[in-house]
PDB file of C-alpha atoms in Angstrom:
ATOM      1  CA  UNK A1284     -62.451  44.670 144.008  1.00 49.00           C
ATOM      2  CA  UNK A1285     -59.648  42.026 143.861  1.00 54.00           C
ATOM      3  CA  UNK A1286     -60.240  42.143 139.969  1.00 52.00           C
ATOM      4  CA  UNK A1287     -59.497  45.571 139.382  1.00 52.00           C
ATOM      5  CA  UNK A1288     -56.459  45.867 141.305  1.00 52.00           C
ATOM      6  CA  UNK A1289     -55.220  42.902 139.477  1.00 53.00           C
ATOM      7  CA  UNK A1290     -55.679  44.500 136.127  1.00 54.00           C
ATOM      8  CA  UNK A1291     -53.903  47.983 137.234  1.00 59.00           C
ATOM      9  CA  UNK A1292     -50.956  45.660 138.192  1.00 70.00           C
ATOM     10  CA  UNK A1293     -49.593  44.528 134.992  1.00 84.00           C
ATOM     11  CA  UNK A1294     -46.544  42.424 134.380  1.00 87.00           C
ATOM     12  CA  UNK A1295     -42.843  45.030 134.081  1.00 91.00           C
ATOM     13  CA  UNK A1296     -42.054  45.201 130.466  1.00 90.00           C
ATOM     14  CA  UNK A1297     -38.862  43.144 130.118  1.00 90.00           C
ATOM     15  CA  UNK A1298     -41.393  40.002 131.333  1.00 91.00           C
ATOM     16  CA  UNK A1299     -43.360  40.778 128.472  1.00 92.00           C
ATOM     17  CA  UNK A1300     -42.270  38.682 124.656  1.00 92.00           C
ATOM     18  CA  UNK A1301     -42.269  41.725 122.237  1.00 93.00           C
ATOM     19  CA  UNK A1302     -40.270  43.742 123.739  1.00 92.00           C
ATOM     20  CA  UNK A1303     -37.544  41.246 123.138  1.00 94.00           C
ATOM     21  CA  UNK A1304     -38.239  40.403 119.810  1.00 95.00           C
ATOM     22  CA  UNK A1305     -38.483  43.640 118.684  1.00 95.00           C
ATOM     23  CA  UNK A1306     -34.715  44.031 120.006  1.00 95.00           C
ATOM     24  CA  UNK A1307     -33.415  40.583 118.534  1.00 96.00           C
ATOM     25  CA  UNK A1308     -33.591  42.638 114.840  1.00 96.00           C
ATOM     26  CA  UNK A1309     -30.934  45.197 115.939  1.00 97.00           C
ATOM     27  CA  UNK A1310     -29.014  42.807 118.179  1.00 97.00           C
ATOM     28  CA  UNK A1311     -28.669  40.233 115.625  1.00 98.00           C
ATOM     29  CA  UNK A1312     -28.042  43.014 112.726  1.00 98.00           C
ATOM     30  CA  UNK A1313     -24.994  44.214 115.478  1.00 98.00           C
ATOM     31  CA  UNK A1314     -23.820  40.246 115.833  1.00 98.00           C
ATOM     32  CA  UNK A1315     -24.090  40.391 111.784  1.00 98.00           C
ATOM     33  CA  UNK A1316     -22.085  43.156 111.507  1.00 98.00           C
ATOM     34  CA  UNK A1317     -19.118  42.008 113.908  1.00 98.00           C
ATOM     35  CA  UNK A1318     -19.171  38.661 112.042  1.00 97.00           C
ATOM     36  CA  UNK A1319     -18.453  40.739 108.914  1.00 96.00           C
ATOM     37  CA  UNK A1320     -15.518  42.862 110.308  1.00 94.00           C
ATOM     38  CA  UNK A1321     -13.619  40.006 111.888  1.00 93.00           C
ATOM     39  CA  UNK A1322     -13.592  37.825 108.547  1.00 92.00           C
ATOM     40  CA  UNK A1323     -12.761  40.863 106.759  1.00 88.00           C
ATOM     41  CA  UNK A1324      -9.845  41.773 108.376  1.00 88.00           C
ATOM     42  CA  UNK A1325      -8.510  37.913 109.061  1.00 88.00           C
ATOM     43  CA  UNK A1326      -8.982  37.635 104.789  1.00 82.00           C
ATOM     44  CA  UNK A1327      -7.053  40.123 103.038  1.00 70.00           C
ATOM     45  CA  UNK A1328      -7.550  39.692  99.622  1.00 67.00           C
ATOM     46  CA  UNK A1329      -5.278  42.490  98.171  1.00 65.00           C
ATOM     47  CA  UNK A1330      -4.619  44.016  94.876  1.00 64.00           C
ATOM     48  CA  UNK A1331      -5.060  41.987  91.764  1.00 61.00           C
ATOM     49  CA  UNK A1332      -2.367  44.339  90.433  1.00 66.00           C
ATOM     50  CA  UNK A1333      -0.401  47.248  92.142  1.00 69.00           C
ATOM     51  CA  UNK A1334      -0.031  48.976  88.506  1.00 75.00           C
ATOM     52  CA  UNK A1335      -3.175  48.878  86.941  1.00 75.00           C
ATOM     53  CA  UNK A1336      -2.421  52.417  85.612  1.00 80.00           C
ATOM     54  CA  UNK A1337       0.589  50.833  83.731  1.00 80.00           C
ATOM     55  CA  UNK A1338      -1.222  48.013  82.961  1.00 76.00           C
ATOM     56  CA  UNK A1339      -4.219  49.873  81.269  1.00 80.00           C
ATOM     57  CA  UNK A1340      -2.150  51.914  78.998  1.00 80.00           C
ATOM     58  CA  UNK A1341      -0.337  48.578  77.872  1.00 81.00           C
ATOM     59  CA  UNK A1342      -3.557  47.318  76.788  1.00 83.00           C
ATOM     60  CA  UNK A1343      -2.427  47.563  72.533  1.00 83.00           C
ATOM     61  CA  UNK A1344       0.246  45.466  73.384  1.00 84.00           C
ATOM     62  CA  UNK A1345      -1.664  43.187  75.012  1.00 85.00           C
ATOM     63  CA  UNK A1346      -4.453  42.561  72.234  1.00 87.00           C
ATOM     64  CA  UNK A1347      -1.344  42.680  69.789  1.00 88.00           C
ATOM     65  CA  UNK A1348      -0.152  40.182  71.229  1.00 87.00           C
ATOM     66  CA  UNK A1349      -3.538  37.940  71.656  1.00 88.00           C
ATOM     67  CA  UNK A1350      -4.444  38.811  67.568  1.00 89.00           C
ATOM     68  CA  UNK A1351      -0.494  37.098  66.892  1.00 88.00           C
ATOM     69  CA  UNK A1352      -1.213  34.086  68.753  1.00 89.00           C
ATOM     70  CA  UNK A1353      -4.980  34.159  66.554  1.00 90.00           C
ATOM     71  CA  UNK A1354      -3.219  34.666  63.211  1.00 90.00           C
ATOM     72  CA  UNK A1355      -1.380  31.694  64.108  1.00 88.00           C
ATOM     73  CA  UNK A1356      -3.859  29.426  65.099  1.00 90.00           C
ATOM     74  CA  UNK A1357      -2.575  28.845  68.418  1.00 91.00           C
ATOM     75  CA  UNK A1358      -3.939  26.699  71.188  1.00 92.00           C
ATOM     76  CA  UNK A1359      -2.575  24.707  74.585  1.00 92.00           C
ATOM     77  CA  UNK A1360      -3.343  21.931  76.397  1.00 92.00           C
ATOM     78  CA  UNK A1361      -2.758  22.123  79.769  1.00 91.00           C
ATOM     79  CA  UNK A1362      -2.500  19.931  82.535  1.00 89.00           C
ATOM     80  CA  UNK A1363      -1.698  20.591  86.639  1.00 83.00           C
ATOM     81  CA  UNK A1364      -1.569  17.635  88.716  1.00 77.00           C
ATOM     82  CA  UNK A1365       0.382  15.803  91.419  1.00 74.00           C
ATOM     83  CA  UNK A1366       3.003  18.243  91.732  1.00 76.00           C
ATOM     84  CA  UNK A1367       3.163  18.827  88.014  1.00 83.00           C
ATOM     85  CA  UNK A1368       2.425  21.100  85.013  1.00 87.00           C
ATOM     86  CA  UNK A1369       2.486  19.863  81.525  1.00 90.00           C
ATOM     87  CA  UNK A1370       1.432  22.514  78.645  1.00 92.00           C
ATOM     88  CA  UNK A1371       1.417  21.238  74.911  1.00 92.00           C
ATOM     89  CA  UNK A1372       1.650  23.953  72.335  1.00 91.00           C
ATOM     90  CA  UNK A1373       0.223  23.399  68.931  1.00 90.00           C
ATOM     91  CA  UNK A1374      -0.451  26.411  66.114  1.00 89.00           C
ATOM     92  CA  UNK A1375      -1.620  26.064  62.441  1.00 90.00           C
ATOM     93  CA  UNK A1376       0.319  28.439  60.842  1.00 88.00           C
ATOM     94  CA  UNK A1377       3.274  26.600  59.006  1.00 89.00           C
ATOM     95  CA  UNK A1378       5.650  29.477  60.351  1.00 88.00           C
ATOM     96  CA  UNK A1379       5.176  29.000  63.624  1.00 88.00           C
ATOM     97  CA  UNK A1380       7.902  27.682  65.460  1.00 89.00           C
ATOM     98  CA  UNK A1381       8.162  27.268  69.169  1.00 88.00           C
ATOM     99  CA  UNK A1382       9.615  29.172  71.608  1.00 91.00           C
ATOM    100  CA  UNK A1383      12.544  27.519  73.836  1.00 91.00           C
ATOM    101  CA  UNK A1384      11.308  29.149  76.831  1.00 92.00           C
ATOM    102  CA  UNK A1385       7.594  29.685  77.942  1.00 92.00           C
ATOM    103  CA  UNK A1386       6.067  32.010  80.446  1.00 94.00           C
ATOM    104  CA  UNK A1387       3.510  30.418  82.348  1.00 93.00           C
ATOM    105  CA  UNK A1388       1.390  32.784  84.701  1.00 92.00           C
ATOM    106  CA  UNK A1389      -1.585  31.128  87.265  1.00 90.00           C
ATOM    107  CA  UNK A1390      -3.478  33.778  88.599  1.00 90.00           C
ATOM    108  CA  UNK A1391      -6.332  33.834  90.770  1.00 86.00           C
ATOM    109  CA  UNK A1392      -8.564  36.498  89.428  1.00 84.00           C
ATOM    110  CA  UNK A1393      -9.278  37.695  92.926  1.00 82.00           C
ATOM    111  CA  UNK A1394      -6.067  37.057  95.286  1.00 80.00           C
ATOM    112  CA  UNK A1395      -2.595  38.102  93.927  1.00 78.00           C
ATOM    113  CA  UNK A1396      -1.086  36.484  97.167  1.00 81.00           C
ATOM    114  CA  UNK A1397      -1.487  32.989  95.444  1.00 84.00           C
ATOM    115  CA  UNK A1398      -0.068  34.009  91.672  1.00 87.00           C
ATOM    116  CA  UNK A1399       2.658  31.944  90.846  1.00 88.00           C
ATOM    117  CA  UNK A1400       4.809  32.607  87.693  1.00 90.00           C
ATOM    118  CA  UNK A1401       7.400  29.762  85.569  1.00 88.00           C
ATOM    119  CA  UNK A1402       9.568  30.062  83.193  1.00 92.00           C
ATOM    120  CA  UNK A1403       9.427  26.819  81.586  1.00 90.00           C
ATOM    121  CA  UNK A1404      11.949  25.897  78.868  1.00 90.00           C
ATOM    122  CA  UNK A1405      11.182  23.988  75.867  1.00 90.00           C
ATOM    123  CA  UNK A1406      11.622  19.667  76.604  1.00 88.00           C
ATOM    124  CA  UNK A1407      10.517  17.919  72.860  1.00 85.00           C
ATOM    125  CA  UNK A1408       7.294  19.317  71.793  1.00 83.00           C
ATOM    126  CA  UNK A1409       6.215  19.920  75.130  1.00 88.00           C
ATOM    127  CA  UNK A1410       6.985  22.112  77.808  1.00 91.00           C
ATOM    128  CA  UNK A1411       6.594  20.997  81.718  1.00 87.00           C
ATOM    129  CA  UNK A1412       7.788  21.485  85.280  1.00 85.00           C
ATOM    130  CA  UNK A1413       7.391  18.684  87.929  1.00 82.00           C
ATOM    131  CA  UNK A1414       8.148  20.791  91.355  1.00 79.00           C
ATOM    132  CA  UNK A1415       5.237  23.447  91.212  1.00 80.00           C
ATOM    133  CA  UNK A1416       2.293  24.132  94.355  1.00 80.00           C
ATOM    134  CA  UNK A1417      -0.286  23.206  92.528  1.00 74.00           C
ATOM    135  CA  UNK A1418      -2.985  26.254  93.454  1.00 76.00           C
ATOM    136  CA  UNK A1419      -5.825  25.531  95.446  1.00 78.00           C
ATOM    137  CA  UNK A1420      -9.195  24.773  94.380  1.00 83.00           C
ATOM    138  CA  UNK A1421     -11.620  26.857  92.087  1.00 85.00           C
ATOM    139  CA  UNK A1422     -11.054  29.561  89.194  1.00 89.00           C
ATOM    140  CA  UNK A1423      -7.818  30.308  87.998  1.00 90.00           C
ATOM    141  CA  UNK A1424      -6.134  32.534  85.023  1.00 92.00           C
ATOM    142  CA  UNK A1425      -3.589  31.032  82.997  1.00 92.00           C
ATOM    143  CA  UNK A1426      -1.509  33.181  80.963  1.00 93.00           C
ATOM    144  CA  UNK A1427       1.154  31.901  78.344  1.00 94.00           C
ATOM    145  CA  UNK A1428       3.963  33.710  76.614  1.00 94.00           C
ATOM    146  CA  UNK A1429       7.008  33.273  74.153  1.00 91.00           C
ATOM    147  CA  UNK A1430      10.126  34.934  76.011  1.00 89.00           C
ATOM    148  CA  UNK A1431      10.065  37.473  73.512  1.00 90.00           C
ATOM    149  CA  UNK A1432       6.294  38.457  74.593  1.00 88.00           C
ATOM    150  CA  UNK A1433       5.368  38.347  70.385  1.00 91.00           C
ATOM    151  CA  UNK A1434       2.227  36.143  71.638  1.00 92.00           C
ATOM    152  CA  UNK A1435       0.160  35.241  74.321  1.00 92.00           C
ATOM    153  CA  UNK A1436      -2.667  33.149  75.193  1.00 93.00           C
ATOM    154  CA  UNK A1437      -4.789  33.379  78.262  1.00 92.00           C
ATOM    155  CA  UNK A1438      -7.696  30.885  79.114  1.00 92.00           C
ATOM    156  CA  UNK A1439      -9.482  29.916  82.262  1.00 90.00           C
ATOM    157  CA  UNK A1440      -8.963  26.576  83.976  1.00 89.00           C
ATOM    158  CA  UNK A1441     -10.928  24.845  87.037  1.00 87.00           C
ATOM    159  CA  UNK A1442      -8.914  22.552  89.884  1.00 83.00           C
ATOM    160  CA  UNK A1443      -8.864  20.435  90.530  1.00 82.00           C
ATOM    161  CA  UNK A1444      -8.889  19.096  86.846  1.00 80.00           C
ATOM    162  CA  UNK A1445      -9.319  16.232  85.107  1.00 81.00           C
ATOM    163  CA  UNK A1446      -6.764  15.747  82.171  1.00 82.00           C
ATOM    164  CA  UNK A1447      -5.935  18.372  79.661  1.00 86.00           C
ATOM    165  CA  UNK A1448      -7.796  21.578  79.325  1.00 89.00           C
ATOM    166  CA  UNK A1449      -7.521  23.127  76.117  1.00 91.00           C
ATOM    167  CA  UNK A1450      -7.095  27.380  76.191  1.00 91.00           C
ATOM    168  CA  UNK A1451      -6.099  29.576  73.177  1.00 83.00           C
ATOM    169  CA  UNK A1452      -7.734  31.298  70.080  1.00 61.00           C
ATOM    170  CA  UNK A1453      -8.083  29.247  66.931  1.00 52.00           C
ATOM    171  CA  UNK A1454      -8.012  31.294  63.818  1.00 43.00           C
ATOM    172  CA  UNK A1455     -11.464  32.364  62.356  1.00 45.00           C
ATOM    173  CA  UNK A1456     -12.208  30.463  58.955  1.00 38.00           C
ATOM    174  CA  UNK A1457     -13.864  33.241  56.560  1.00 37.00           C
TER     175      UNK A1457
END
């Protein structure tokens, strides 16, 4: 007799293990989910651009501008470091001459608040700034153009970097 009224008496159901783990799923999916939220709002990554409308419709221009600096053979090396940017133009079209002042454009493809934009002018054969914030770590866009905008070359670079990197279009041989 003890028996059976042992077995009728079963344990309440929050003593039991599944239960619980059946609830950890939701629970840690609402944990998840909070986690999400709070880095989302304490990382605001922005627009890339505010006119992309503008920007879209200027798109001739732009590959104008990227087929001049191809006709002319036109590549740069360039190199961030301590405090420091140093950009080396060379082209291999005889006409070319360069420009006395460069636009220089570092863009993170992702966060607009860390662009940063020079206006370099023209120092020998080089051009080069030495009181820049060199951009953080990882994947950046770097955009160069004459002040007249007749040409521009835009390559990738990786920081932190070790010497030169070379960006620009060389002129297909045909």
């Amino acid at each position: 007799m003890k028996g059976l009224q042992s077995a009728s008496h079963s344990r309440p159901w929050y003593r039991e293990p599944w239960p619980w783990i059946l609830m950890s799923g939701p629970f840690i999916v609402v944990v998840a989910a909070l986690v999400t939220a709070w880095i989302a709002v304490k990382t605001d990554d922005g627009l890339v651009t505010a006119d992309y409308y503008k920007k879209g419709l200027a798109i001739n221009q732009t590959l104008v501008s990227s087929e001049q600096a191809r006709k002319s053979g036109l590549t740069a090396g360039v190199r961030l470091a301590d405090r420091g940017l140093f950009i080396r133009l060379q082209a291999t079209a005889p006409a070319f001459v360069l420009p006395s002042l460069l636009l220089v454009s570092i863009s993170h493809p992702t966060r607009a608040g860390l662009d940063q934009t020079f206006q370099l002018p023209r120092t020998g054969d080089s051009y080069r700034s030495d009181s820049i914030h060199l951009p953080v770590a990882g994947h950046w866009l770097v955009l160069l153009e004459d002040d007249k905008k007749t040409w521009r070359l835009l390559g990738n670079i990786v920081l932190p970097a070790n010497g030169e990197t070379i960006i620009g279009a060389s002129e297909e041989t045909k």
